[in-house]
Short mmCIF file of C-alpha atoms in Angstrom, two decimals:
data_model
loop_
_atom_site.label_atom_id
_atom_site.label_comp_id
_atom_site.label_asym_id
_atom_site.label_seq_id
_atom_site.Cartn_x
_atom_site.Cartn_y
_atom_site.Cartn_z
CA UNK A 1 168.87 6.67 -79.36
CA UNK A 2 170.49 4.68 -81.68
CA UNK A 3 172.76 7.48 -83.50
CA UNK A 4 176.06 9.16 -81.85
CA UNK A 5 176.05 12.51 -80.87
CA UNK A 6 179.21 15.16 -80.38
CA UNK A 7 180.22 14.24 -77.04
CA UNK A 8 180.29 18.07 -75.93
CA UNK A 9 177.00 18.69 -77.37
CA UNK A 10 175.74 15.89 -75.31
CA UNK A 11 177.61 17.67 -72.03
CA UNK A 12 176.10 20.98 -73.07
CA UNK A 13 172.81 19.91 -72.97
CA UNK A 14 172.66 18.23 -70.08
CA UNK A 15 174.59 21.39 -67.65
CA UNK A 16 172.66 24.05 -68.45
CA UNK A 17 169.12 24.69 -68.11
CA UNK A 18 166.18 22.59 -66.64
CA UNK A 19 168.02 18.78 -65.20
CA UNK A 20 164.59 17.56 -65.61
CA UNK A 21 164.64 18.32 -69.24
CA UNK A 22 167.98 17.39 -70.00
CA UNK A 23 167.34 13.82 -71.87
CA UNK A 24 164.77 16.00 -73.95
CA UNK A 25 167.68 18.01 -75.17
CA UNK A 26 169.84 15.87 -75.47
CA UNK A 27 167.20 13.47 -77.27
CA UNK A 28 166.63 16.69 -79.72
CA UNK A 29 170.57 17.03 -80.30
CA UNK A 30 171.46 15.85 -84.21
CA UNK A 31 173.48 12.72 -85.06
CA UNK A 32 177.56 13.21 -85.08
CA UNK A 33 177.39 10.45 -87.36
CA UNK A 34 178.36 11.18 -90.74
CA UNK A 35 177.91 7.21 -92.33
CA UNK A 36 174.56 7.44 -91.66
CA UNK A 37 172.07 8.98 -95.11
CA UNK A 38 169.76 12.05 -92.65
CA UNK A 39 166.17 11.97 -94.59
CA UNK A 40 165.53 15.41 -96.18
CA UNK A 41 162.08 14.89 -94.46
CA UNK A 42 164.36 14.34 -90.68
CA UNK A 43 165.93 17.61 -91.47
CA UNK A 44 167.91 19.59 -93.63
CA UNK A 45 171.82 20.39 -93.32
CA UNK A 46 172.57 23.35 -90.88
CA UNK A 47 175.65 24.78 -92.68
CA UNK A 48 174.94 26.78 -96.14
CA UNK A 49 177.50 26.88 -99.08
CA UNK A 50 178.87 23.65 -98.15
CA UNK A 51 179.00 20.25 -100.13
CA UNK A 52 177.14 17.33 -98.99
CA UNK A 53 176.45 13.74 -100.78
CA UNK A 54 173.03 13.22 -101.74
CA UNK A 55 170.71 10.66 -102.37
CA UNK A 56 168.62 11.06 -105.72
CA UNK A 57 165.01 10.24 -106.01
CA UNK A 58 165.90 7.75 -108.87
CA UNK A 59 168.36 5.63 -107.43
CA UNK A 60 171.53 8.07 -108.08
CA UNK A 61 174.18 9.40 -105.66
CA UNK A 62 175.83 12.86 -106.31
CA UNK A 63 177.54 15.88 -104.52
CA UNK A 64 175.52 19.11 -104.37
CA UNK A 65 175.51 22.43 -102.48
CA UNK A 66 173.47 23.35 -99.66
CA UNK A 67 172.09 27.15 -99.50
CA UNK A 68 169.32 28.91 -98.24
CA UNK A 69 166.79 28.39 -101.41
CA UNK A 70 168.03 24.73 -101.34
CA UNK A 71 170.12 21.67 -102.99
CA UNK A 72 172.07 23.63 -105.90
CA UNK A 73 174.46 21.68 -108.18
CA UNK A 74 177.57 22.59 -107.82
CA UNK A 75 178.33 25.60 -109.27
CA UNK A 76 174.27 26.54 -109.89
CA UNK A 77 172.46 29.05 -108.48
CA UNK A 78 169.12 27.29 -109.60
CA UNK A 79 168.10 25.20 -106.80
CA UNK A 80 166.98 21.29 -108.05
CA UNK A 81 163.39 20.31 -107.22
CA UNK A 82 162.49 19.55 -103.60
CA UNK A 83 161.42 16.09 -104.46
CA UNK A 84 164.89 15.19 -106.05
CA UNK A 85 166.64 15.11 -103.18
CA UNK A 86 166.08 12.31 -100.43
CA UNK A 87 169.12 12.28 -98.09
CA UNK A 88 171.87 13.17 -97.93
CA UNK A 89 175.50 13.32 -95.95
CA UNK A 90 178.36 15.24 -94.66
CA UNK A 91 181.03 14.45 -97.24
CA UNK A 92 183.84 11.46 -95.58
CA UNK A 93 187.41 13.21 -95.01
CA UNK A 94 189.70 13.06 -98.43
CA UNK A 95 191.97 10.29 -98.52
CA UNK A 96 195.62 10.39 -97.01
CA UNK A 97 197.05 7.58 -97.80
CA UNK A 98 200.90 6.79 -99.04
CA UNK A 99 199.89 5.55 -102.40
CA UNK A 100 198.50 6.94 -105.11
CA UNK A 101 196.27 4.85 -107.67
CA UNK A 102 197.77 3.23 -110.77
#
């Protein structure tokens, strides 16, 4: 297992259910490692109406919302074509430094 997973999710997966299949439940947990691009072919986001950093088929990067109908440009009701977004990741936490840029 290469990805980091949530400590509580791992405890829950190992604690409940058949102990002999605990490793399978742990292996199936989604990554808690936000720095990793998650290919859309692997899985899509769990949360709707959230914004995500997306990698686009032509090499660009952008921020899009994920809804029940797929990825959308922010504020748009029409989904972008499924081939457009190749991977995604959660947005990082906002910067909390003491100085502003000049």
